[in-house]
Amino acid sequence: MRTRLHFETVIIGAGAAGMMCAAHAGGSCLVIDHAKAPGEKIRISGGGRCNFTNLYASPENFISGNPHFAKSALARYTQWDFIDLVARHGIAYHEKTLGQLFCDHSAKDIIAMLLAEMKNADAALELNTSVSRIAKSPQGFDLDLGDGRKISATNVVIATGGKSIPKMGASGFAYDIARQFGLPVTETRPALVPLTFPDGRFAPLAGVATPARIHNARASFDEAMLFTHRGLSGPSILQISSYWREGEEICVDLLPGIDLFERLRTQRQTGGRRNLTTELAQVLPTRLVDHLAHFMPMGGNLADQSDAALKALQHDLKNWRITANGSEGYRTAEVTLGGIDTDALDARTMQSRSVPNLYFIGEAVDVTGWLGGYNFQWAWSSGWAAGTAIAAA
């Protein structure tokens, strides 16, 4: 750490939002993190390639108690702004499905870019350092570090994320600080997380994946679904988990975009002796067909099936209703749903309305994105909003 004891800005958390904020805050800025390396969530994201934003990012892709709160930051620092930053640093990237952008080489390229931006802004970084106490003071804030050192700051930015992936050091630190200063915190839950089912019912199907439309009364997603030893995962399940509650039924359409009735009726005319399950295996994984045959009528040949029977089968496969008994929790959740109540924050600056010069950004705030680069975009946008507000003050 620099020899000075007072900083204009201290940012707690060297993740995506914290580093982005440091790159724009200006003045004397110190970023503190208890981890041994910055941007650990960035490093592991996207299979090591970092799905750093989404071409279609908009406020509609975020969940919050106030759906309007994210609009300001997202509109003023967009996905196109971050893409321009990536391009300026010469980082090669590519688009996968649904507008998701990934690094060609490594997620470490994004971390290196952010560190370079921090260096250009003359922001300092101290790792392996914890903060044990934050208190209001006449000059702003007094902070006690875990090793006994004391520093002060005019501005404090909390960028420590949520509770997801505790093995990486995630905790409720941001919520504790918010409550300490009288800011409300909404209910927090694991989000973008696999769902679990009792009795290992899907264990025999572990590893099987299939396209599916997963929906409930609040949302619907068309992406792959993956069976696991503990239950269900894959993009469509992770997406619906953010809109799901324990004990709630979800509906699975195993035939998105497929008119099974017309397909089987046509096949019946030319191949009536073919087994029904054999035909179903042309549109669904064989192991899944075998599993479903235990509780859906799939016996006999095509010639044995009436139009009514085929329509009923199509209905069952497009409306497979299942009830998860839980999720894998914060251990594997990609993000945390809920957080610092947005009513307590200024949407343009991310500053507390009641505590001047105290800011909350990124995952700690009650703004949660869909799977596909949206949560990183919120980190970039909210970090930029706080950083530029601090620089302009």
Tab-separated table of C-alpha atoms in Angstrom:
chain	number	residue	atom	x	y	z
A	1	MET	CA	0.000	0.000	0.000
A	2	ARG	CA	1.093	3.561	-0.543
A	3	THR	CA	2.431	5.361	2.519
A	4	ARG	CA	-0.542	7.740	2.690
A	5	LEU	CA	-3.217	6.954	5.247
A	6	HIS	CA	-6.032	8.939	3.631
A	7	PHE	CA	-7.507	8.214	0.200
A	8	GLU	CA	-10.130	10.060	-1.756
A	9	THR	CA	-11.762	6.724	-2.564
A	10	VAL	CA	-11.465	3.242	-1.090
A	11	ILE	CA	-13.160	0.469	-3.073
A	12	ILE	CA	-13.699	-2.794	-1.231
A	13	GLY	CA	-13.747	-5.643	-3.742
A	14	ALA	CA	-11.441	-6.193	-6.712
A	15	GLY	CA	-14.018	-7.898	-8.879
A	16	ALA	CA	-15.596	-6.730	-12.118
A	17	ALA	CA	-17.542	-3.807	-10.642
A	18	GLY	CA	-14.798	-2.715	-8.252
A	19	MET	CA	-12.038	-2.616	-10.858
A	20	MET	CA	-14.312	-0.844	-13.326
A	21	CYS	CA	-15.128	1.781	-10.706
A	22	ALA	CA	-11.430	2.268	-9.866
A	23	ALA	CA	-10.629	2.857	-13.525
A	24	HIS	CA	-12.961	5.884	-13.539
A	25	ALA	CA	-12.950	7.281	-10.002
A	26	GLY	CA	-9.808	9.385	-10.415
A	27	GLY	CA	-7.868	10.993	-7.564
A	28	SER	CA	-6.189	8.847	-4.946
A	29	CYS	CA	-8.009	5.513	-5.150
A	30	LEU	CA	-7.263	2.264	-3.339
A	31	VAL	CA	-8.893	-1.082	-4.135
A	32	ILE	CA	-8.815	-3.674	-1.360
A	33	ASP	CA	-9.627	-7.381	-1.631
A	34	HIS	CA	-9.156	-10.330	0.699
A	35	ALA	CA	-8.356	-12.651	-2.218
A	36	LYS	CA	-4.857	-13.368	-3.453
A	37	ALA	CA	-5.721	-12.330	-7.021
A	38	PRO	CA	-8.123	-9.804	-8.560
A	39	GLY	CA	-11.140	-10.761	-10.644
A	40	GLU	CA	-11.446	-14.376	-9.546
A	41	LYS	CA	-15.073	-14.640	-10.713
A	42	ILE	CA	-14.035	-13.208	-14.053
A	43	ARG	CA	-11.265	-15.802	-14.326
A	44	ILE	CA	-13.559	-18.813	-13.888
A	45	SER	CA	-16.516	-17.444	-15.853
A	46	GLY	CA	-17.606	-18.787	-19.208
A	47	GLY	CA	-15.455	-21.889	-18.902
A	48	GLY	CA	-12.383	-19.674	-18.582
A	49	ARG	CA	-13.339	-17.509	-21.577
A	50	CYS	CA	-15.535	-14.938	-19.757
A	51	ASN	CA	-18.942	-14.180	-21.227
A	52	PHE	CA	-18.220	-10.485	-20.680
A	53	THR	CA	-21.432	-8.950	-22.053
A	54	ASN	CA	-24.413	-9.557	-24.291
A	55	LEU	CA	-25.281	-7.840	-27.562
A	56	TYR	CA	-28.920	-7.612	-26.499
A	57	ALA	CA	-28.456	-6.315	-22.946
A	58	SER	CA	-31.373	-4.114	-21.869
A	59	PRO	CA	-33.257	-3.435	-18.618
A	60	GLU	CA	-35.726	-6.196	-19.504
A	61	ASN	CA	-32.980	-8.765	-18.861
A	62	PHE	CA	-32.708	-7.873	-15.172
A	63	ILE	CA	-34.673	-8.734	-12.049
A	64	SER	CA	-35.100	-6.155	-9.288
A	65	GLY	CA	-37.636	-4.929	-6.788
A	66	ASN	CA	-37.534	-1.748	-8.877
A	67	PRO	CA	-37.335	-2.747	-12.554
A	68	HIS	CA	-36.567	0.868	-13.519
A	69	PHE	CA	-33.505	1.296	-11.300
A	70	ALA	CA	-30.946	-0.242	-13.686
A	71	LYS	CA	-32.068	1.815	-16.682
A	72	SER	CA	-29.889	4.851	-15.974
A	73	ALA	CA	-26.547	3.057	-15.606
A	74	LEU	CA	-27.263	0.623	-18.444
A	75	ALA	CA	-28.231	3.459	-20.791
A	76	ARG	CA	-25.198	5.611	-19.981
A	77	TYR	CA	-22.623	2.803	-20.142
A	78	THR	CA	-23.863	0.203	-22.610
A	79	GLN	CA	-22.599	-3.119	-23.894
A	80	TRP	CA	-21.266	-1.216	-26.922
A	81	ASP	CA	-19.104	0.939	-24.656
A	82	PHE	CA	-17.558	-2.124	-23.068
A	83	ILE	CA	-17.098	-3.811	-26.439
A	84	ASP	CA	-15.226	-0.698	-27.599
A	85	LEU	CA	-12.988	-0.970	-24.526
A	86	VAL	CA	-12.272	-4.621	-25.272
A	87	ALA	CA	-11.447	-3.762	-28.882
A	88	ARG	CA	-9.115	-0.927	-27.850
A	89	HIS	CA	-7.129	-3.413	-25.801
A	90	GLY	CA	-6.874	-5.768	-28.772
A	91	ILE	CA	-8.790	-8.595	-27.125
A	92	ALA	CA	-10.203	-11.003	-29.684
A	93	TYR	CA	-13.733	-12.204	-28.986
A	94	HIS	CA	-16.581	-14.087	-30.611
A	95	GLU	CA	-20.343	-14.385	-30.329
A	96	LYS	CA	-21.961	-17.616	-29.250
A	97	THR	CA	-25.712	-18.144	-29.027
A	98	LEU	CA	-28.205	-15.451	-28.052
A	99	GLY	CA	-25.772	-12.547	-28.276
A	100	GLN	CA	-23.275	-13.876	-25.738
A	101	LEU	CA	-19.740	-12.528	-26.237
A	102	PHE	CA	-16.698	-14.546	-25.103
A	103	CYS	CA	-12.952	-13.990	-25.238
A	104	ASP	CA	-11.244	-16.033	-27.938
A	105	HIS	CA	-8.266	-16.706	-25.707
A	106	SER	CA	-8.833	-16.368	-21.977
A	107	ALA	CA	-10.867	-14.589	-19.316
A	108	LYS	CA	-7.518	-13.413	-17.974
A	109	ASP	CA	-7.436	-10.963	-20.902
A	110	ILE	CA	-10.371	-9.087	-19.337
A	111	ILE	CA	-8.648	-9.015	-15.942
A	112	ALA	CA	-5.438	-7.719	-17.533
A	113	MET	CA	-7.445	-5.048	-19.354
A	114	LEU	CA	-9.088	-3.844	-16.147
A	115	LEU	CA	-5.756	-3.788	-14.308
A	116	ALA	CA	-4.275	-1.737	-17.146
A	117	GLU	CA	-7.176	0.706	-16.936
A	118	MET	CA	-6.647	0.977	-13.179
A	119	LYS	CA	-2.952	1.618	-13.703
A	120	ASN	CA	-3.747	4.354	-16.220
A	121	ALA	CA	-5.998	5.936	-13.596
A	122	ASP	CA	-3.238	5.646	-10.971
A	123	ALA	CA	-5.445	3.456	-8.751
A	124	ALA	CA	-3.665	1.273	-6.197
A	125	LEU	CA	-4.530	-2.371	-5.471
A	126	GLU	CA	-3.934	-4.268	-2.268
A	127	LEU	CA	-4.739	-7.976	-2.119
A	128	ASN	CA	-4.785	-10.444	0.790
A	129	THR	CA	-6.269	-7.607	2.812
A	130	SER	CA	-9.551	-7.571	4.690
A	131	VAL	CA	-11.574	-4.734	6.200
A	132	SER	CA	-12.728	-5.361	9.750
A	133	ARG	CA	-14.469	-2.055	10.471
A	134	ILE	CA	-15.930	0.945	8.641
A	135	ALA	CA	-17.100	3.975	10.580
A	136	LYS	CA	-18.346	7.427	9.589
A	137	SER	CA	-15.964	10.259	10.391
A	138	PRO	CA	-15.777	14.041	9.804
A	139	GLN	CA	-13.542	13.522	6.744
A	140	GLY	CA	-15.656	10.653	5.393
A	141	PHE	CA	-14.882	7.204	6.725
A	142	ASP	CA	-12.383	5.463	8.966
A	143	LEU	CA	-11.456	1.894	8.050
A	144	ASP	CA	-9.673	-0.726	10.142
A	145	LEU	CA	-7.836	-3.348	8.107
A	146	GLY	CA	-7.525	-6.945	9.181
A	147	ASP	CA	-3.822	-6.631	9.930
A	148	GLY	CA	-4.374	-3.779	12.374
A	149	ARG	CA	-3.658	-0.850	10.058
A	150	LYS	CA	-6.012	2.119	9.928
A	151	ILE	CA	-6.835	4.266	6.910
A	152	SER	CA	-9.450	6.875	6.036
A	153	ALA	CA	-11.329	7.828	2.895
A	154	THR	CA	-13.627	10.508	1.605
A	155	ASN	CA	-15.612	7.942	-0.410
A	156	VAL	CA	-16.172	4.250	0.216
A	157	VAL	CA	-17.469	1.945	-2.496
A	158	ILE	CA	-18.743	-1.524	-1.562
A	159	ALA	CA	-18.138	-3.902	-4.472
A	160	THR	CA	-17.871	-7.216	-2.623
A	161	GLY	CA	-20.631	-9.024	-4.500
A	162	GLY	CA	-23.163	-11.396	-2.990
A	163	LYS	CA	-23.137	-14.807	-1.351
A	164	SER	CA	-22.669	-16.969	-4.438
A	165	ILE	CA	-19.693	-19.385	-4.510
A	166	PRO	CA	-18.544	-19.094	-0.873
A	167	LYS	CA	-15.474	-21.256	-1.547
A	168	MET	CA	-14.128	-18.228	-3.445
A	169	GLY	CA	-14.621	-16.052	-0.389
A	170	ALA	CA	-18.117	-14.746	-1.121
A	171	SER	CA	-19.996	-13.543	1.944
A	172	GLY	CA	-22.711	-11.197	3.117
A	173	PHE	CA	-20.192	-8.410	3.854
A	174	ALA	CA	-21.978	-5.868	1.642
A	175	TYR	CA	-25.294	-6.535	3.346
A	176	ASP	CA	-23.729	-6.208	6.789
A	177	ILE	CA	-22.272	-2.810	5.873
A	178	ALA	CA	-25.591	-1.686	4.412
A	179	ARG	CA	-27.473	-2.627	7.579
A	180	GLN	CA	-24.801	-0.984	9.732
A	181	PHE	CA	-25.516	2.321	8.009
A	182	GLY	CA	-29.282	1.852	8.030
A	183	LEU	CA	-29.821	0.814	4.410
A	184	PRO	CA	-32.485	-1.865	3.815
A	185	VAL	CA	-31.565	-5.207	2.264
A	186	THR	CA	-34.087	-7.280	0.333
A	187	GLU	CA	-34.353	-11.049	0.698
A	188	THR	CA	-31.377	-12.796	-0.896
A	189	ARG	CA	-31.489	-16.158	-2.661
A	190	PRO	CA	-29.231	-18.256	-4.904
A	191	ALA	CA	-29.877	-17.448	-8.579
A	192	LEU	CA	-28.793	-19.016	-11.869
A	193	VAL	CA	-28.468	-22.273	-9.951
A	194	PRO	CA	-29.217	-25.968	-10.707
A	195	LEU	CA	-32.399	-27.395	-9.193
A	196	THR	CA	-32.475	-30.568	-7.100
A	197	PHE	CA	-35.096	-33.312	-6.956
A	198	PRO	CA	-35.756	-35.940	-4.293
A	199	ASP	CA	-34.773	-39.606	-4.457
A	200	GLY	CA	-32.195	-39.124	-7.190
A	201	ARG	CA	-34.954	-39.534	-9.742
A	202	PHE	CA	-32.862	-38.175	-12.610
A	203	ALA	CA	-29.546	-39.809	-11.667
A	204	PRO	CA	-29.906	-42.499	-14.397
A	205	LEU	CA	-30.156	-39.657	-16.939
A	206	ALA	CA	-27.071	-37.778	-15.724
A	207	GLY	CA	-25.254	-36.233	-18.673
A	208	VAL	CA	-28.266	-36.217	-21.008
A	209	ALA	CA	-29.028	-32.817	-22.532
A	210	THR	CA	-31.939	-31.706	-24.685
A	211	PRO	CA	-33.463	-28.450	-25.944
A	212	ALA	CA	-36.412	-27.398	-23.793
A	213	ARG	CA	-38.767	-24.541	-23.039
A	214	ILE	CA	-38.910	-24.099	-19.266
A	215	HIS	CA	-41.623	-21.851	-17.881
A	216	ASN	CA	-43.775	-20.919	-14.931
A	217	ALA	CA	-46.260	-18.138	-14.324
A	218	ARG	CA	-43.546	-15.460	-14.402
A	219	ALA	CA	-41.002	-16.375	-17.078
A	220	SER	CA	-40.155	-18.677	-19.975
A	221	PHE	CA	-36.782	-19.673	-21.451
A	222	ASP	CA	-35.870	-21.704	-24.554
A	223	GLU	CA	-32.417	-23.215	-24.078
A	224	ALA	CA	-30.746	-26.515	-23.330
A	225	MET	CA	-31.660	-28.550	-20.242
A	226	LEU	CA	-29.169	-30.936	-18.631
A	227	PHE	CA	-29.927	-33.883	-16.352
A	228	THR	CA	-27.557	-34.341	-13.415
A	229	HIS	CA	-27.110	-36.800	-10.554
A	230	ARG	CA	-28.850	-34.317	-8.262
A	231	GLY	CA	-31.507	-32.945	-10.600
A	232	LEU	CA	-31.612	-30.512	-13.505
A	233	SER	CA	-29.206	-27.907	-14.822
A	234	GLY	CA	-28.337	-26.314	-18.156
A	235	PRO	CA	-29.075	-22.777	-19.336
A	236	SER	CA	-32.879	-23.029	-19.331
A	237	ILE	CA	-32.971	-24.365	-15.768
A	238	LEU	CA	-30.450	-21.810	-14.502
A	239	GLN	CA	-32.572	-19.068	-16.044
A	240	ILE	CA	-35.877	-20.208	-14.524
A	241	SER	CA	-34.250	-20.697	-11.106
A	242	SER	CA	-34.183	-16.919	-10.703
A	243	TYR	CA	-37.986	-16.893	-10.998
A	244	TRP	CA	-38.662	-20.034	-8.941
A	245	ARG	CA	-39.494	-20.708	-5.295
A	246	GLU	CA	-39.206	-23.925	-3.270
A	247	GLY	CA	-42.127	-26.265	-3.794
A	248	GLU	CA	-43.243	-24.508	-6.951
A	249	GLU	CA	-44.085	-26.507	-10.053
A	250	ILE	CA	-42.337	-25.746	-13.323
A	251	CYS	CA	-43.482	-26.782	-16.766
A	252	VAL	CA	-41.113	-28.353	-19.291
A	253	ASP	CA	-41.823	-28.353	-23.017
A	254	LEU	CA	-39.587	-31.103	-24.369
A	255	LEU	CA	-40.633	-30.344	-27.946
A	256	PRO	CA	-40.016	-26.607	-28.474
A	257	GLY	CA	-40.802	-25.762	-32.075
A	258	ILE	CA	-41.699	-29.371	-32.945
A	259	ASP	CA	-45.165	-30.494	-34.064
A	260	LEU	CA	-44.869	-34.086	-32.884
A	261	PHE	CA	-48.451	-34.950	-33.773
A	262	GLU	CA	-48.032	-34.113	-37.461
A	263	ARG	CA	-44.640	-35.837	-37.556
A	264	LEU	CA	-45.943	-39.095	-36.056
A	265	ARG	CA	-49.154	-39.069	-38.067
A	266	THR	CA	-47.115	-38.794	-41.277
A	267	GLN	CA	-44.760	-41.571	-40.165
A	268	ARG	CA	-47.741	-43.747	-39.283
A	269	GLN	CA	-48.855	-43.726	-42.908
A	270	THR	CA	-45.555	-45.068	-44.256
A	271	GLY	CA	-44.023	-46.892	-41.297
A	272	GLY	CA	-46.865	-48.052	-39.126
A	273	ARG	CA	-44.943	-51.084	-37.865
A	274	ARG	CA	-42.227	-48.954	-36.330
A	275	ASN	CA	-42.191	-48.789	-32.563
A	276	LEU	CA	-43.448	-45.521	-31.108
A	277	THR	CA	-40.454	-45.154	-28.799
A	278	THR	CA	-38.115	-45.626	-31.769
A	279	GLU	CA	-39.763	-42.683	-33.505
A	280	LEU	CA	-39.648	-40.563	-30.352
A	281	ALA	CA	-35.923	-41.228	-30.123
A	282	GLN	CA	-35.581	-39.292	-33.384
A	283	VAL	CA	-36.534	-36.080	-31.565
A	284	LEU	CA	-35.548	-36.834	-27.963
A	285	PRO	CA	-32.521	-38.569	-26.385
A	286	THR	CA	-33.089	-42.331	-26.187
A	287	ARG	CA	-32.371	-42.488	-22.456
A	288	LEU	CA	-34.924	-39.762	-21.849
A	289	VAL	CA	-37.541	-41.604	-23.907
A	290	ASP	CA	-36.905	-44.758	-21.883
A	291	HIS	CA	-37.333	-42.776	-18.662
A	292	LEU	CA	-40.541	-41.078	-19.769
A	293	ALA	CA	-42.023	-44.381	-20.934
A	294	HIS	CA	-42.447	-45.366	-17.277
A	295	PHE	CA	-45.191	-42.766	-16.724
A	296	MET	CA	-46.352	-41.696	-20.198
A	297	PRO	CA	-48.200	-44.010	-22.631
A	298	MET	CA	-45.625	-44.910	-25.271
A	299	GLY	CA	-46.252	-48.574	-25.861
A	300	GLY	CA	-46.963	-50.264	-29.192
A	301	ASN	CA	-46.333	-49.455	-32.818
A	302	LEU	CA	-47.287	-46.313	-34.689
A	303	ALA	CA	-50.142	-48.138	-36.351
A	304	ASP	CA	-51.648	-48.770	-32.914
A	305	GLN	CA	-51.867	-45.067	-32.112
A	306	SER	CA	-55.025	-43.092	-32.771
A	307	ASP	CA	-54.953	-39.392	-33.531
A	308	ALA	CA	-56.293	-38.755	-30.040
A	309	ALA	CA	-53.509	-40.829	-28.485
A	310	LEU	CA	-50.834	-38.991	-30.468
A	311	LYS	CA	-52.296	-35.630	-29.506
A	312	ALA	CA	-52.379	-36.661	-25.849
A	313	LEU	CA	-48.746	-37.767	-26.006
A	314	GLN	CA	-47.717	-34.496	-27.602
A	315	HIS	CA	-49.568	-32.621	-24.863
A	316	ASP	CA	-47.788	-34.613	-22.137
A	317	LEU	CA	-44.356	-34.020	-23.671
A	318	LYS	CA	-44.993	-30.311	-24.104
A	319	ASN	CA	-46.437	-29.941	-20.595
A	320	TRP	CA	-44.235	-32.119	-18.394
A	321	ARG	CA	-44.843	-30.726	-14.917
A	322	ILE	CA	-42.199	-31.312	-12.269
A	323	THR	CA	-41.524	-29.936	-8.796
A	324	ALA	CA	-37.995	-29.403	-7.521
A	325	ASN	CA	-37.464	-29.689	-3.783
A	326	GLY	CA	-34.556	-27.244	-3.686
A	327	SER	CA	-31.506	-25.904	-5.437
A	328	GLU	CA	-27.774	-26.492	-5.118
A	329	GLY	CA	-27.607	-23.212	-3.209
A	330	TYR	CA	-24.906	-20.590	-3.088
A	331	ARG	CA	-22.278	-23.307	-3.530
A	332	THR	CA	-22.876	-23.367	-7.285
A	333	ALA	CA	-25.124	-20.332	-7.864
A	334	GLU	CA	-23.653	-17.941	-10.403
A	335	VAL	CA	-25.154	-14.892	-8.722
A	336	THR	CA	-27.229	-13.766	-5.748
A	337	LEU	CA	-30.814	-12.621	-6.228
A	338	GLY	CA	-31.788	-9.601	-4.134
A	339	GLY	CA	-29.445	-7.401	-2.122
A	340	ILE	CA	-29.159	-3.716	-1.228
A	341	ASP	CA	-32.618	-2.214	-1.700
A	342	THR	CA	-32.481	0.094	-4.720
A	343	ASP	CA	-34.839	2.560	-2.998
A	344	ALA	CA	-31.866	3.422	-0.771
A	345	LEU	CA	-29.565	4.278	-3.722
A	346	ASP	CA	-29.355	7.009	-6.343
A	347	ALA	CA	-29.798	5.312	-9.717
A	348	ARG	CA	-27.411	7.704	-11.492
A	349	THR	CA	-24.524	7.530	-9.019
A	350	MET	CA	-25.084	4.330	-6.973
A	351	GLN	CA	-24.590	6.496	-3.860
A	352	SER	CA	-26.559	5.938	-0.678
A	353	ARG	CA	-29.392	8.457	-0.357
A	354	SER	CA	-28.953	8.638	3.410
A	355	VAL	CA	-25.167	8.267	3.850
A	356	PRO	CA	-23.175	10.701	1.666
A	357	ASN	CA	-20.139	9.260	-0.142
A	358	LEU	CA	-21.099	5.621	0.501
A	359	TYR	CA	-21.663	3.650	-2.722
A	360	PHE	CA	-22.842	0.103	-3.527
A	361	ILE	CA	-22.269	-1.442	-6.966
A	362	GLY	CA	-22.443	-4.738	-8.832
A	363	GLU	CA	-23.951	-7.945	-7.497
A	364	ALA	CA	-24.383	-6.504	-3.986
A	365	VAL	CA	-27.281	-4.405	-5.267
A	366	ASP	CA	-30.782	-5.777	-5.848
A	367	VAL	CA	-30.246	-6.036	-9.607
A	368	THR	CA	-29.780	-9.531	-11.025
A	369	GLY	CA	-29.236	-10.296	-14.691
A	370	TRP	CA	-30.132	-13.286	-16.800
A	371	LEU	CA	-27.549	-15.859	-17.765
A	372	GLY	CA	-25.476	-14.809	-20.766
A	373	GLY	CA	-23.215	-11.882	-19.873
A	374	TYR	CA	-25.885	-9.636	-18.367
A	375	ASN	CA	-24.499	-9.672	-14.825
A	376	PHE	CA	-21.079	-8.610	-16.075
A	377	GLN	CA	-22.726	-5.775	-17.984
A	378	TRP	CA	-24.388	-4.627	-14.764
A	379	ALA	CA	-20.966	-4.719	-13.075
A	380	TRP	CA	-19.447	-2.559	-15.841
A	381	SER	CA	-22.389	-0.125	-15.927
A	382	SER	CA	-22.827	0.300	-12.167
A	383	GLY	CA	-19.051	0.519	-11.602
A	384	TRP	CA	-18.784	3.168	-14.305
A	385	ALA	CA	-21.724	5.110	-12.861
A	386	ALA	CA	-20.180	5.250	-9.377
A	387	GLY	CA	-16.660	5.927	-10.634
A	388	THR	CA	-17.608	8.800	-12.903
A	389	ALA	CA	-19.854	10.298	-10.214
A	390	ILE	CA	-16.969	10.257	-7.738
A	391	ALA	CA	-14.594	11.793	-10.299
A	392	ALA	CA	-17.059	14.576	-11.062
A	393	ALA	CA	-17.784	15.441	-7.429
